[in-house]
CSV table of C-alpha atoms in Angstrom, one decimal:
chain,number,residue,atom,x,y,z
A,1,UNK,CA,228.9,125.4,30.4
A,2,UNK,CA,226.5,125.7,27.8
A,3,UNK,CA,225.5,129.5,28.3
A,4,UNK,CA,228.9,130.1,28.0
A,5,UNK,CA,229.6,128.1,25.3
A,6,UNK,CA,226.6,130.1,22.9
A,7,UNK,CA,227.8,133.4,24.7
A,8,UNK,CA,231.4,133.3,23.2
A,9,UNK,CA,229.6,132.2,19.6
A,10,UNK,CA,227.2,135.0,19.8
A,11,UNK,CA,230.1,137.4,20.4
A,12,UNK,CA,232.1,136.3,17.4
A,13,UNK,CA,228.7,136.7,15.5
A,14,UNK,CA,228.3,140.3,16.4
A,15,UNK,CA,230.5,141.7,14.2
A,16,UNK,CA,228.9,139.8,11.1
A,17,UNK,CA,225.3,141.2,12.1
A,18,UNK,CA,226.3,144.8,13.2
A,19,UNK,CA,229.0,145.9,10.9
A,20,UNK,CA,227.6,147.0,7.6
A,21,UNK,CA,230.5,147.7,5.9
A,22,UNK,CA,231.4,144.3,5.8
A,23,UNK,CA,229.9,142.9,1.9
A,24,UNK,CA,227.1,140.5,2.8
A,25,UNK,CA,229.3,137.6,1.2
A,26,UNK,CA,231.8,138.2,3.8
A,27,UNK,CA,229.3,138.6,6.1
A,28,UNK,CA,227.6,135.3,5.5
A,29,UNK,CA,231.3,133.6,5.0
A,30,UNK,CA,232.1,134.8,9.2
A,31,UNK,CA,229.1,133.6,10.5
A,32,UNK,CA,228.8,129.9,8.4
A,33,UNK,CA,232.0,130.1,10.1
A,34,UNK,CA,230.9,130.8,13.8
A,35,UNK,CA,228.4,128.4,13.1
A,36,UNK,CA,230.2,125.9,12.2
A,37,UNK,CA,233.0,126.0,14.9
A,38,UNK,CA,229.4,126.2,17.5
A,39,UNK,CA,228.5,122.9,16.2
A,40,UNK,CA,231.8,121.3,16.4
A,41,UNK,CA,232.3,122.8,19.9
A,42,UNK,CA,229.2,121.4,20.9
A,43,UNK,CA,229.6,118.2,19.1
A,44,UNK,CA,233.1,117.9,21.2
A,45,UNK,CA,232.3,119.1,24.9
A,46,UNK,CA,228.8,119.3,25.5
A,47,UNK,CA,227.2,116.1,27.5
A,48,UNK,CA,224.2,116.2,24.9
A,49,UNK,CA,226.5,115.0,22.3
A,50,UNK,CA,227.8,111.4,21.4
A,51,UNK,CA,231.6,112.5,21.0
A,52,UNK,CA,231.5,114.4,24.9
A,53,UNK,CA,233.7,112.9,27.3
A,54,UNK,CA,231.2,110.6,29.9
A,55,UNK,CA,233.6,108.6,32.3
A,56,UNK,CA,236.6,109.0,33.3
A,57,UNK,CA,238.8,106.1,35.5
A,58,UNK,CA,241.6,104.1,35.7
A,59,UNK,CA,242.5,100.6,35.4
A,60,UNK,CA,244.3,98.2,37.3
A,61,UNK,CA,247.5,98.8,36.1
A,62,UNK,CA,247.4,102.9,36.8
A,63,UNK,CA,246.7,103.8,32.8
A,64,UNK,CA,243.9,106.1,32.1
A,65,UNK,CA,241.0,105.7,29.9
A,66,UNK,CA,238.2,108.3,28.4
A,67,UNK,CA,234.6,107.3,27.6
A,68,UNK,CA,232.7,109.2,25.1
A,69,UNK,CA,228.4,109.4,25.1
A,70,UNK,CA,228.5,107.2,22.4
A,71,UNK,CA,230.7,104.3,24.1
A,72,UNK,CA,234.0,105.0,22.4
A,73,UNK,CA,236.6,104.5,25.1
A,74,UNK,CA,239.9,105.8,24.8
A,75,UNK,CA,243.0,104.4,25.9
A,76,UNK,CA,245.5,107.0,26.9
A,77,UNK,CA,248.3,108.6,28.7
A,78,UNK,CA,247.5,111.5,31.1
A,79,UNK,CA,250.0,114.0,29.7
A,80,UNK,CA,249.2,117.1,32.0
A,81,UNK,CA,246.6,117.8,34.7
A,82,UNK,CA,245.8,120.5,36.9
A,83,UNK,CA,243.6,119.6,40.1
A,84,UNK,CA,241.9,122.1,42.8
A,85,UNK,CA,239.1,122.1,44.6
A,86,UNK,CA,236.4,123.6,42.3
A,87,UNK,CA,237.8,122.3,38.7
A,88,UNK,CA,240.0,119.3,37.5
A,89,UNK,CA,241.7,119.6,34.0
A,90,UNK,CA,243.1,116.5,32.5
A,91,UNK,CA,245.2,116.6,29.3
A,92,UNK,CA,245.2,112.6,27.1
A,93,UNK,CA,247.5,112.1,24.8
A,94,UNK,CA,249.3,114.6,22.1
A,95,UNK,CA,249.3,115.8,18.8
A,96,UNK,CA,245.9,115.5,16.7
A,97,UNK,CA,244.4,113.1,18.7
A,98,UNK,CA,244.9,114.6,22.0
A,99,UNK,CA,241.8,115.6,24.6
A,100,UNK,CA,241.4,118.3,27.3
A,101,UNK,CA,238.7,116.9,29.4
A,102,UNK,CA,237.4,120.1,32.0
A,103,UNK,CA,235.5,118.7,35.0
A,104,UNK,CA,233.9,120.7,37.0
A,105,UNK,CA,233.1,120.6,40.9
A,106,UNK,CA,229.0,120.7,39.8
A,107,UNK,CA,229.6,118.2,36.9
A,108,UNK,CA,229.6,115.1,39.6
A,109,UNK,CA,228.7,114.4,43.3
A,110,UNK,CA,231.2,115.9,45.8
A,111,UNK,CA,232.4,112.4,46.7
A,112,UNK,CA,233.4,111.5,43.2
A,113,UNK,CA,235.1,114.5,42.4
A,114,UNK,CA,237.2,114.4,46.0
A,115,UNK,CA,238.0,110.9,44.3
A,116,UNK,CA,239.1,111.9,40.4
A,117,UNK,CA,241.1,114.7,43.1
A,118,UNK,CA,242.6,112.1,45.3
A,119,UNK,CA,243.3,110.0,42.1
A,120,UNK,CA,245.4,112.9,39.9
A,121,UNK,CA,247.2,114.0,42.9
A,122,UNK,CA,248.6,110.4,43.5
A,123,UNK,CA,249.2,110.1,39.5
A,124,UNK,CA,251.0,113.0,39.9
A,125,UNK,CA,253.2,112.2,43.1
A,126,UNK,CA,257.2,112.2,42.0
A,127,UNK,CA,256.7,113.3,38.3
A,128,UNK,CA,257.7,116.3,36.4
A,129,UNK,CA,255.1,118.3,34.9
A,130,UNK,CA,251.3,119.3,35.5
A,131,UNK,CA,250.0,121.4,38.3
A,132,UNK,CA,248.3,120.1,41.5
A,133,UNK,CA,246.9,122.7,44.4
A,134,UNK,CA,244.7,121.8,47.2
């Protein structure tokens, strides 16, 4: 997730370091730019940062919660979700406060992702919206 994370940012840098046309203050201006979404992206999904999501679970009374690396846990409704084998996608909350959380096959043991499967699948039994393949 990382490669591709600095791959997309180098891309959007290219044009600020191989165009020459552009004046070097718009130049610097689009890549303090890049640089800036880079760090916020980072700063957001990647496990090496405080605000990246950590656990994910549900308590007893079927609501869903979010834990970031620094301890921060979220209370929240799961709005949308899309579950298949290789990749879960789980959408908390709306409007400016609302997280996408991506989880990957690789990102836990096989057992626990079968489980975070198994439990989106039965959140998602008799409602309307969100995707669910197998």
């Amino acid at each position: 997730m990382l490669v591709a994370i600095l791959l997309v940012h180098a891309a959007a840098a290219a044009p600020a370091l191989l165009l020459h046309s552009l004046g070097p203050g718009w130049r610097l201006l689009w890549l303090a730019a890049v640089l800036t979404e880079l760090v916020l992206t980072l700063r957001r999904h990647h496990s090496g940062f405080s605000g990246a999501p950590g656990l994910i679970g549900r308590d007893g009374s079927g609501s869903w919660w979010l834990k970031d690396g620094a301890g921060r846990r979220w209370q929240g409704e799961l709005r949308d979700r899309l579950v298949h084998p290789g990749l879960c996608v789980l959408r908390f909350g709306r409007g400016p406060g609302a997280r996408t959380v991506v989880v990957p096959a690789d990102a836990c043991s096989p057992e626990q992702h079968r489980r975070l499967r198994a439990a989106l699948l039965e959140h998602g039994a008799g409602e309307h919206g969100g995707q669910a393949s197998q």
